[in-house]
Amino acid sequence: MCGIVGYVGFRDVSDFLLEGLHRLEYRGYDSAGIAVMSGDEIVVRKRAGRVGELSQFVKDNPVKGKIGIGHTRWATHGATTDENSHPHYGGNGEVAIVHNGVIENYDSLRRKLQQLGYVFKSQTDTEVIAHMIAHHLAEQMKLEESEPSVESCLRAVNLTIDRLKGTFGLCVLFRDCPDTVIAARSGSPLVIGVGKDEYFLASDASPLIGYTKDVVYLADNEVVVLQPTGMKIAHRTTGSVRPSIQTLDQVSADIDLGDYPHYMLKEIFEQPTTIENALRGRLDEEEATAVFGGLNITAQQLRTIDRVVLTACGTSWHAGLVGEYLLEEFARIPTEVEYASELRYRNPPMGDRTLVFSITQSGETADTLAAMRECKRKGHPTLSICNVVGSTIAREADGGIYLHAGPEIGVASTKAFTSQVTVLTLLALFLGRMRHLSYPAGKRIIKQLKAMPEKIEEALKCHDRIQEIAAKYCGFDNFLYLGRLYNFPVALEGALKLKEISYVHAEGYPAAEMKHGPIALVDEKTPSFFIVPRGGIQPKVISNMEEVKARKGAVIAVACEGDEEVARIADDVVFVPDVEEYLQPLVCAIPLQLFSYHVALMRGCNVDRPRNLAKSVTVE
Ligand code: F6R
């Protein structure tokens, strides 16, 4: 949540900052701003609204310089006004800062600063940091009777962050140290791009693509001083850190829209490829199992595991539910799926042989990170299933599996979900083959997995049909999504997709639970989406469809190609390819993703930037 950029070097900094903010806009889009070292002052341009509006504002009011910082905001403290937009000045313009995170003790700090005479122009927690840095700098200058130096600026930052409670990724400009940017992180991500006589800084690597391939991921409690001539990183307790430079393997095409009107649609249509990428190099046909490079855990340890905990939020949590069913069916390991936001504060009994997986697209979700750290503290091996390479969760986990789905930019998660389910299927195969799963069963799973990219391609052919269905139902304000077993999480996911981008109320339920309450909602104004592909208990779900029809509720069904019985009962049907039950979430998710996309478009919603949301939830 919130995106930060920074630059020191020789380029026209406004251009880089604005382009970077465009690329980070998915992290928050309530307001945006930049601060540029221009001559001997820091000039701020900021605006409530999208980065596009800021770009226009900067075009009309240009600001030149070669050192600067920028921010795109997801509001936490204070409404989305120009004043609350970042950057914020501290003191009388001696510093300017941008901040991602939440300062929990800001109120008491604010009162102390007000007593000292600092005047606040915003309602944000961030302005407290700005004034505190300015204050500590001024205090030192008084003592030393000298002009600010890089050392004194750094000391002012460190003295300030020592007093902050909460999370932050922050980036600071100093009027009197005009060639310097200082950045620090505690809980909110920052990555540094290393160029020749220039350094870049951002909340994630996307603004750096096309500028440099050499990156350094700042760790928690590290502070970096960037100047065109070099960078110095120090850990707040252990001192100087030798930067570990890693290679960024993303290319511009990964973040380009191409011919698609929206990232969400592009990402939905990427799924045949992303599933193939999740499988690549991980199928061992000889041994009828899966192979993973980075688990960092021995086969012997894995054999002794007697419980798995999957922890995640949102869509990733839904993928975890599919994972629970897969792991219990194939590996026969008792598995629980925990909301990370709950697990972080709960203390469930977890034995020595419990393995914890954090499932996350971004690798930065604050709750998932905190839950993982809590489990680590208690000595459990913690692994991640993550998309973003080098993200905090991927780095802090003992080991893990990358999705290799490429950047997911649309705020609604689509391709990450199917990649997570694919990886969880591989994991169930892998752990299953260490235990009870037979060689022929392993062979069969591999064969079916290999066919999935093609099956997804076929499932995507429902696009036209889904558009017709969306046109028919886009005016309805309430939906039920119903499915059973492997398709119960798909029902939850379909409902979440519709809610988040169309702002239409939708509830996901196990189809059979409907009669225990939700059926009271059914009437001619509440259509139900049934996920009802062929399988053992399909007849039971068909009975549930009949129950809805009997109460005048419209039924839209996702069914297997050629299923005449479902087609006869449902008001509208969309067909997907017939696959084994445990793979049905992969094909059945596709029409639901497309449905929410088209309903959102038809209702005039911003598909890639839905209101109130941000892609990466780095606050609690
Ligand atoms: C929904 C969505 C969110 C995320 C959730 C977890 O479309 O995107 O529900 O799934 O915020 O995010 P990650 O997977 O990045 O931890």
XYZ file of C-alpha atoms and ligand atoms in Angstrom:
636
model
C 0.000 0.000 0.000
C 1.368 3.333 -1.119
C 4.178 3.419 -3.629
C 7.473 5.221 -3.144
C 10.099 6.240 -5.679
C 13.363 8.069 -5.336
C 16.300 9.006 -7.511
C 19.772 10.510 -7.269
C 21.883 10.951 -10.404
C 21.990 12.907 -13.614
C 18.565 12.394 -15.240
C 15.651 14.771 -15.255
C 14.199 13.461 -12.029
C 10.564 14.511 -12.585
C 10.277 12.257 -15.619
C 11.648 9.248 -13.766
C 9.530 9.897 -10.683
C 6.299 10.284 -12.644
C 6.929 7.215 -14.763
C 7.789 5.253 -11.616
C 4.612 6.414 -9.904
C 2.568 5.307 -12.914
C 4.100 1.855 -12.568
C 3.468 1.783 -8.822
C -0.027 3.189 -9.023
C -1.567 -0.217 -8.374
C -0.279 0.112 -4.789
C -2.529 3.080 -4.081
C -4.174 5.787 -6.121
C -5.841 8.251 -3.781
C -3.268 10.964 -4.425
C 0.246 11.425 -5.719
C 3.149 13.804 -5.415
C 6.817 14.448 -5.996
C 9.518 16.505 -4.295
C 12.503 17.670 -6.298
C 15.769 19.305 -5.213
C 15.623 22.372 -7.380
C 18.367 24.966 -6.894
C 18.651 25.464 -3.154
C 15.150 24.441 -2.211
C 12.901 21.415 -2.214
C 9.937 21.927 -4.525
C 6.842 19.818 -3.932
C 4.107 19.143 -6.488
C 1.208 17.077 -5.193
C -2.407 16.426 -5.948
C -5.371 14.387 -4.713
C -6.358 11.981 -7.491
C -4.518 9.717 -9.886
C -0.926 9.924 -11.049
C -2.252 11.100 -14.429
C -3.587 14.236 -12.771
C -0.254 14.844 -11.074
C 1.553 14.409 -14.408
C -0.637 17.070 -15.961
C -0.064 19.358 -12.978
C 3.713 18.919 -13.272
C 3.503 19.530 -17.012
C 1.735 22.826 -16.332
C 4.103 23.653 -13.445
C 7.406 22.020 -14.376
C 10.127 21.452 -11.838
C 13.701 20.637 -12.824
C 16.249 18.749 -10.803
C 18.267 15.577 -10.586
C 17.416 14.375 -7.089
C 13.904 13.671 -5.899
C 11.292 11.468 -4.281
C 7.698 10.569 -5.123
C 4.659 8.868 -3.685
C 1.318 7.416 -4.702
C -1.027 7.129 -1.748
C -3.517 4.686 -0.312
C -5.016 6.796 2.439
C -4.789 5.625 6.038
C -4.730 8.794 8.175
C -6.595 11.745 6.746
C -8.900 12.141 3.772
C -7.734 12.185 0.174
C -6.949 15.875 -0.109
C -4.066 17.816 -1.633
C -2.800 18.634 1.882
C -2.739 15.003 2.952
C -0.888 13.929 -0.188
C 2.808 13.151 0.121
C 5.545 14.418 0.080
C 5.302 16.328 3.346
C 7.665 19.080 4.360
C 9.257 19.045 7.786
C 10.214 22.200 9.718
C 10.249 25.143 7.339
C 10.952 23.102 4.258
C 14.339 21.776 5.451
C 13.226 18.210 4.687
C 10.582 16.497 2.606
C 9.516 12.921 3.045
C 7.370 10.199 1.531
C 6.182 7.310 3.646
C 4.533 3.935 3.230
C 3.157 2.350 6.399
C 1.388 3.407 9.575
C 2.822 5.221 12.582
C 0.824 3.993 15.547
C 2.114 6.521 18.101
C 1.737 9.498 15.779
C -0.839 11.221 17.940
C 1.375 11.617 21.011
C 4.358 12.562 18.839
C 2.260 15.147 17.061
C 1.205 16.744 20.325
C 4.818 16.972 21.501
C 5.888 18.555 18.230
C 3.010 21.033 18.372
C 4.164 22.048 21.851
C 7.577 22.701 20.339
C 5.951 25.018 17.825
C 5.712 22.825 14.742
C 2.666 23.605 12.642
C 0.879 20.732 10.954
C -0.710 21.189 7.571
C -2.169 17.707 7.179
C -3.971 15.041 9.188
C -1.440 12.368 8.260
C 0.799 10.322 10.518
C 3.586 10.993 8.017
C 3.919 14.708 8.705
C 4.992 13.779 12.239
C 8.037 12.002 10.821
C 8.877 14.974 8.618
C 8.806 17.452 11.514
C 10.684 15.100 13.819
C 13.526 14.721 11.356
C 13.623 18.497 10.896
C 13.580 18.926 14.668
C 16.444 16.506 15.333
C 18.440 18.102 12.563
C 17.878 21.581 13.989
C 18.850 20.403 17.483
C 22.131 19.040 16.191
C 22.880 22.158 14.238
C 22.380 24.158 17.424
C 24.790 21.914 19.310
C 27.380 21.693 16.599
C 26.981 25.261 15.409
C 27.499 24.095 11.854
C 25.669 23.476 8.600
C 23.935 20.113 8.147
C 26.150 17.305 6.851
C 25.208 13.868 5.560
C 26.168 12.507 8.984
C 23.868 14.885 10.815
C 21.003 14.175 8.396
C 21.503 10.450 8.957
C 21.592 10.934 12.710
C 18.350 12.932 12.550
C 16.682 10.109 10.617
C 17.930 7.475 13.041
C 16.891 9.466 16.116
C 13.451 9.870 14.576
C 12.859 6.267 13.634
C 14.010 5.153 17.069
C 10.891 6.872 18.375
C 8.421 5.542 15.807
C 6.062 2.683 16.574
C 4.500 1.018 13.567
C 5.650 0.303 10.057
C 7.439 2.425 7.545
C 9.267 2.571 4.309
C 10.403 6.139 4.022
C 12.486 8.301 1.824
C 13.823 11.734 2.803
C 15.221 14.765 0.959
C 17.283 17.442 2.766
C 17.359 21.032 1.614
C 20.844 21.570 2.985
C 22.302 18.280 1.732
C 21.097 18.625 -1.819
C 22.808 15.572 -3.309
C 21.449 13.093 -0.766
C 18.431 10.868 -0.321
C 18.111 8.822 2.864
C 15.700 5.908 3.006
C 14.777 3.480 5.760
C 12.504 0.520 6.151
C 10.742 -1.279 8.916
C 7.930 -3.447 7.640
C 7.330 -1.746 4.291
C 9.398 -2.811 1.290
C 12.090 -0.821 -0.496
C 14.354 -1.845 -3.332
C 17.381 0.073 -4.577
C 18.400 0.100 -8.227
C 22.105 0.485 -8.810
C 23.223 2.393 -11.918
C 26.413 4.116 -12.997
C 26.598 7.394 -11.079
C 22.916 7.058 -10.252
C 20.677 5.195 -7.820
C 16.979 4.470 -7.943
C 14.680 3.575 -5.139
C 11.176 2.159 -5.148
C 8.645 0.127 -3.200
C 9.040 -2.662 -5.708
C 11.177 -3.294 -8.728
C 8.695 -2.200 -11.417
C 9.912 1.452 -11.678
C 13.471 0.194 -12.136
C 12.713 -1.975 -15.163
C 14.457 -0.567 -18.208
C 16.839 1.535 -16.049
C 18.951 -1.092 -14.332
C 19.067 -4.806 -13.714
C 21.161 -4.539 -10.533
C 19.042 -4.302 -7.431
C 19.474 -4.461 -3.673
C 16.519 -5.346 -1.474
C 16.666 -3.307 1.703
C 15.984 -5.432 4.792
C 13.996 -4.376 7.829
C 15.873 -1.994 10.117
C 18.252 -0.962 7.390
C 18.886 2.652 6.445
C 20.507 3.689 3.184
C 22.223 6.908 2.175
C 22.130 7.445 -1.579
C 24.297 9.951 -3.434
C 25.275 9.930 -7.098
C 28.759 8.900 -5.993
C 27.717 5.880 -3.951
C 25.435 4.256 -1.437
C 25.933 3.233 2.153
C 23.639 0.805 3.921
C 23.647 0.298 7.672
C 21.563 -1.881 9.945
C 20.244 0.101 12.877
C 21.726 -2.228 15.455
C 24.503 -4.146 13.735
C 26.017 -1.332 11.648
C 27.426 -1.266 8.158
C 25.986 -3.748 5.646
C 27.684 -4.976 2.492
C 24.981 -4.704 -0.192
C 23.991 -7.930 -1.868
C 23.343 -7.012 -5.503
C 20.832 -9.228 -7.284
C 19.807 -9.371 -10.904
C 16.349 -8.269 -11.912
C 14.983 -10.565 -14.565
C 11.869 -8.589 -15.493
C 11.621 -6.877 -18.858
C 9.441 -3.984 -20.009
C 7.014 -6.316 -21.820
C 6.062 -7.799 -18.427
C 4.548 -4.508 -17.356
C 3.188 -3.319 -20.716
C -0.511 -3.599 -21.461
C 0.088 -4.668 -25.049
C -3.182 -4.708 -26.964
C -5.336 -5.274 -23.891
C -7.574 -2.508 -22.537
C -6.882 -3.494 -18.916
C -4.258 -5.388 -16.939
C -6.931 -7.627 -15.467
C -7.973 -8.890 -18.891
C -4.356 -9.291 -19.957
C -3.623 -11.290 -16.823
C -6.704 -13.490 -17.238
C -5.568 -14.335 -20.759
C -2.000 -14.992 -19.630
C -3.106 -17.968 -17.564
C -2.254 -20.741 -20.046
C 1.306 -19.389 -19.995
C 1.512 -18.678 -16.279
C 0.320 -22.173 -15.435
C 2.888 -23.582 -17.814
C 5.535 -21.455 -16.077
C 4.454 -22.755 -12.672
C 4.901 -26.319 -13.935
C 8.116 -25.789 -15.884
C 10.995 -27.926 -14.630
C 8.936 -29.212 -11.711
C 7.577 -32.478 -13.099
C 9.699 -35.591 -12.631
C 8.043 -38.121 -14.902
C 10.531 -40.878 -14.065
C 9.716 -40.769 -10.374
C 6.108 -39.641 -10.882
C 6.553 -36.723 -8.532
C 7.246 -33.001 -8.424
C 10.607 -31.360 -7.832
C 11.324 -28.022 -6.214
C 14.608 -26.144 -6.133
C 14.311 -23.900 -3.113
C 12.495 -25.654 -0.297
C 15.668 -25.811 1.804
C 14.295 -28.668 3.832
C 15.398 -32.288 3.699
C 13.259 -35.166 2.472
C 13.717 -36.734 5.905
C 12.324 -33.633 7.641
C 9.418 -33.521 5.212
C 8.552 -37.147 5.884
C 8.173 -36.420 9.582
C 5.759 -33.514 9.046
C 2.405 -34.428 10.578
C 0.520 -31.175 10.007
C 0.528 -28.362 7.499
C -0.709 -24.849 8.170
C -1.377 -22.656 5.143
C -1.665 -18.991 5.970
C -2.701 -16.183 3.627
C -5.183 -13.390 2.970
C -7.905 -12.794 0.386
C -7.542 -14.612 -2.887
C -4.390 -16.340 -1.679
C -6.389 -17.681 1.250
C -8.904 -19.112 -1.226
C -6.066 -20.833 -3.053
C -5.004 -22.163 0.345
C -8.428 -23.756 0.813
C -7.981 -25.653 -2.437
C -4.522 -26.570 -1.122
C -6.026 -28.000 2.054
C -8.233 -30.346 0.072
C -5.324 -31.343 -2.186
C -2.844 -31.987 0.620
C -5.319 -33.999 2.627
C -6.399 -36.048 -0.378
C -3.001 -36.758 -1.931
C -0.575 -36.542 0.967
C -3.007 -37.387 3.774
C -1.447 -34.704 5.946
C -3.898 -32.882 8.217
C -3.960 -29.341 6.880
C -5.477 -26.111 8.106
C -5.900 -22.814 6.345
C -5.559 -19.811 8.597
C -6.327 -16.188 7.883
C -2.948 -14.595 8.457
C -4.588 -11.642 10.202
C -6.001 -14.053 12.788
C -3.060 -16.407 13.057
C -0.679 -13.580 13.896
C -2.536 -12.937 17.162
C -3.777 -16.441 17.912
C -1.780 -19.089 19.632
C -3.108 -22.374 18.279
C -1.331 -25.501 19.464
C 1.146 -26.388 16.745
C 3.418 -29.360 17.305
C 7.104 -29.615 16.445
C 6.288 -31.322 13.205
C 4.013 -28.612 11.809
C 5.110 -27.110 8.516
C 3.882 -23.598 7.725
C 3.354 -22.246 4.211
C 2.648 -18.567 3.596
C 0.812 -18.088 0.330
C 1.130 -14.634 -1.175
C 1.272 -13.029 -4.566
C 3.088 -9.876 -3.485
C 5.206 -11.338 -0.715
C 4.602 -8.086 1.180
C 1.180 -8.516 2.789
C 1.654 -7.226 6.330
C -0.602 -9.795 8.003
C 0.921 -12.733 6.142
C 4.403 -11.537 6.978
C 3.534 -11.102 10.649
C 1.896 -14.556 10.836
C 4.951 -16.097 9.219
C 7.314 -14.353 11.637
C 5.207 -15.516 14.576
C 5.396 -19.140 13.391
C 9.138 -18.792 12.790
C 9.630 -17.431 16.269
C 8.035 -20.585 17.604
C 10.470 -22.726 15.675
C 8.308 -24.016 12.845
C 9.815 -24.390 9.405
C 8.172 -21.643 7.363
C 8.069 -21.819 3.589
C 6.472 -19.460 1.115
C 4.488 -19.810 -2.080
C 5.096 -16.425 -3.571
C 5.087 -14.584 -6.875
C 7.303 -11.554 -6.373
C 10.944 -12.540 -6.446
C 12.982 -10.940 -3.680
C 9.905 -9.826 -1.719
C 10.100 -9.746 2.059
C 8.176 -12.967 2.641
C 10.180 -14.822 -0.004
C 13.404 -13.639 1.610
C 12.447 -14.249 5.203
C 10.933 -17.694 4.672
C 13.215 -20.661 5.256
C 12.558 -21.695 1.684
C 9.815 -21.626 -0.860
C 8.306 -21.995 -4.247
C 7.974 -19.129 -6.707
C 4.922 -18.878 -8.939
C 6.818 -17.380 -11.907
C 3.574 -15.733 -13.030
C 5.229 -12.405 -13.878
C 4.038 -9.090 -12.431
C 0.352 -9.026 -11.529
C -0.679 -5.400 -11.871
C -4.484 -5.494 -11.925
C -5.589 -5.043 -8.334
C -7.902 -8.059 -8.559
C -5.777 -11.168 -8.381
C -6.397 -13.604 -11.232
C -3.347 -15.348 -12.638
C -1.744 -15.542 -9.197
C -4.727 -17.572 -7.957
C -4.439 -20.231 -10.658
C -0.654 -20.347 -10.283
C -1.000 -20.790 -6.530
C -3.452 -23.642 -7.062
C -1.090 -25.207 -9.607
C 1.853 -25.012 -7.201
C -0.250 -26.426 -4.372
C -1.200 -29.338 -6.625
C 2.487 -29.959 -7.279
C 3.158 -29.753 -3.561
C 0.423 -32.271 -2.781
C 1.866 -34.584 -5.415
C 5.365 -34.164 -3.997
C 4.377 -34.760 -0.355
C 1.950 -37.481 -1.414
C 4.642 -39.419 -3.261
C 6.767 -39.353 -0.096
C 3.930 -41.048 1.704
C 0.895 -42.904 0.420
C 0.481 -41.889 -3.198
C 1.217 -44.708 -5.664
C 3.430 -44.469 -8.712
C 0.499 -44.832 -11.167
C -1.476 -42.187 -9.292
C 1.531 -39.832 -9.474
C 1.878 -40.526 -13.213
C -1.774 -39.733 -13.750
C -1.586 -36.440 -11.895
C 1.446 -35.410 -13.935
C -0.305 -36.246 -17.184
C -3.320 -34.202 -16.185
C -1.252 -31.281 -14.968
C 0.634 -31.177 -18.247
C -2.656 -30.823 -20.088
C -3.784 -27.842 -18.002
C -2.366 -24.967 -20.089
C -4.353 -26.286 -23.048
C -7.471 -26.760 -20.911
C -7.213 -23.172 -19.691
C -6.893 -22.032 -23.284
C -10.154 -23.890 -24.001
C -11.825 -22.437 -20.904
C -10.976 -18.937 -22.133
C -13.139 -19.565 -25.174
C -16.138 -18.843 -22.943
C -15.275 -15.147 -23.206
C -18.041 -14.220 -25.673
C -20.641 -16.228 -23.817
C -19.643 -14.590 -20.530
C -20.060 -11.168 -22.093
C -23.648 -12.066 -23.004
C -24.308 -13.324 -19.490
C -22.711 -10.231 -17.957
C -24.895 -8.005 -20.130
C -27.982 -9.834 -18.877
C -27.086 -9.717 -15.171
C -24.962 -6.585 -14.753
C -27.895 -4.636 -13.294
C -28.397 -7.018 -10.346
C -27.099 -5.923 -6.946
C -26.832 -9.233 -5.097
C -25.398 -12.579 -6.126
C -24.813 -15.939 -4.512
C -21.878 -18.108 -5.559
C -22.262 -21.761 -4.720
C -19.997 -24.755 -5.161
C -18.925 -27.841 -3.266
C -15.656 -29.552 -2.376
C -12.897 -28.247 -4.641
C -15.331 -25.713 -6.039
C -16.324 -24.192 -2.719
C -13.156 -22.037 -2.660
C -13.894 -21.155 -6.291
C -17.314 -19.887 -5.198
C -15.647 -17.718 -2.549
C -13.169 -16.433 -5.084
C -15.864 -15.671 -7.681
C -17.816 -13.680 -5.086
C -14.714 -11.776 -3.993
C -13.866 -10.858 -7.598
C -17.349 -9.471 -8.184
C -17.356 -7.501 -4.919
C -13.970 -5.929 -5.320
C -14.151 -4.655 -8.868
C -17.900 -4.256 -9.508
C -18.948 -3.156 -6.001
C -21.777 -5.665 -6.254
C -22.666 -7.599 -3.140
C -21.909 -11.290 -3.506
C -21.670 -14.185 -1.066
C -19.781 -17.399 -1.631
C -21.037 -20.518 0.137
C -20.691 -24.281 0.020
C -23.770 -25.130 -2.052
C -25.200 -27.419 0.615
C -24.888 -24.762 3.328
C -27.301 -22.584 1.420
C -30.319 -24.183 3.041
C -28.948 -23.280 6.495
C -29.539 -19.598 5.973
C -28.509 -17.931 2.719
C -31.450 -19.431 0.837
C -33.536 -16.779 2.587
C -31.835 -14.271 0.278
C -33.033 -16.000 -2.876
C -35.687 -14.229 -4.896
C -36.059 -13.014 -8.465
C -33.583 -10.211 -7.732
C -30.766 -12.465 -6.479
C -29.174 -14.668 -9.118
C -27.022 -17.616 -8.048
C -23.851 -18.692 -9.752
C -23.504 -22.459 -9.420
C -20.129 -24.048 -10.032
C -21.328 -27.465 -10.974
C -18.889 -29.429 -13.121
C -19.169 -33.226 -13.352
C -18.077 -35.238 -10.330
C -19.095 -37.452 -7.435
C -21.581 -35.116 -5.807
C -22.770 -33.219 -8.821
C -26.338 -34.582 -8.445
C -26.508 -33.018 -4.977
C -25.493 -29.624 -6.354
C -28.061 -30.008 -9.123
C -30.681 -30.497 -6.387
C -29.500 -27.226 -4.816
C -29.975 -25.554 -8.186
C -33.528 -26.829 -8.293
C -34.121 -25.418 -4.812
C -33.048 -21.975 -5.996
C -35.183 -22.232 -9.143
C -38.174 -23.210 -7.020
C -37.785 -19.870 -5.224
C -37.688 -17.872 -8.448
C -33.947 -17.281 -8.266
C -32.105 -17.163 -11.582
C -29.362 -19.774 -11.931
C -26.162 -19.250 -13.884
C -24.162 -22.448 -14.072
C -20.530 -23.190 -14.782
C -20.655 -26.734 -16.104
C -18.619 -29.202 -18.117
C -18.783 -29.039 -21.875
C -21.908 -30.830 -23.133
C -23.649 -31.209 -19.751
C -27.222 -31.134 -21.010
C -28.822 -31.774 -17.644
C -27.290 -28.667 -16.051
C -28.020 -26.664 -19.208
C -31.682 -27.667 -18.981
C -32.109 -26.509 -15.383
C -29.979 -23.375 -15.423
C -31.211 -20.113 -16.889
C -27.773 -19.576 -18.349
C -24.848 -21.900 -18.637
C -21.216 -21.437 -19.461
C -19.144 -24.468 -20.335
C -15.603 -25.295 -19.293
C -13.505 -28.342 -20.252
C -14.045 -31.549 -18.319
C -11.059 -32.166 -16.023
C -10.456 -34.234 -12.890
C -12.229 -32.843 -9.848
C -9.067 -31.624 -8.125
C -8.194 -29.552 -11.208
C -11.637 -28.033 -11.610
C -10.759 -24.838 -9.651
C -8.318 -23.962 -12.421
C -10.852 -24.082 -15.235
C -13.892 -22.952 -13.251
C -12.184 -19.793 -11.986
C -11.838 -18.486 -15.555
C -15.507 -17.676 -16.350
C -15.940 -16.137 -12.905
C -12.944 -13.857 -13.409
C -14.285 -12.834 -16.814
C -17.775 -12.294 -15.454
C -16.589 -9.875 -12.772
C -14.412 -8.087 -15.326
C -17.320 -7.501 -17.716
C -19.856 -6.616 -15.028
C -17.385 -4.046 -13.678
C -16.897 -2.562 -17.144
C -20.634 -2.472 -17.813
C -21.229 -0.737 -14.487
C -18.603 1.863 -15.330
C -16.130 0.783 -12.646
C -12.386 1.145 -12.844
C -11.377 -2.459 -13.392
C -7.680 -2.210 -12.617
C -7.967 0.373 -9.847
C -11.089 -0.403 -7.828
C -12.060 2.087 -5.163
C -10.680 1.755 -1.633
C -8.290 -1.039 -2.577
C -4.609 -1.375 -3.300
C -2.668 -4.265 -4.668
C -0.237 -4.863 -1.904
C -1.655 -4.561 1.595
C 1.353 -3.530 3.636
C -0.600 -2.139 6.569
C -2.566 -4.026 9.192
C -8.144 -10.067 -4.325
C -6.815 -9.729 -3.899
C -6.517 -9.739 -2.441
C -5.162 -10.416 -2.207
C -4.756 -10.297 -0.737
C -3.458 -11.022 -0.449
O -8.245 -10.033 -5.708
O -5.962 -9.438 -4.688
O -7.507 -10.356 -1.716
O -5.252 -11.747 -2.587
O -4.612 -8.952 -0.414
O -2.423 -10.510 -1.218
P -1.094 -11.314 -1.438
O -1.430 -12.544 -2.197
O -0.222 -10.388 -2.201
O -0.552 -11.642 -0.080
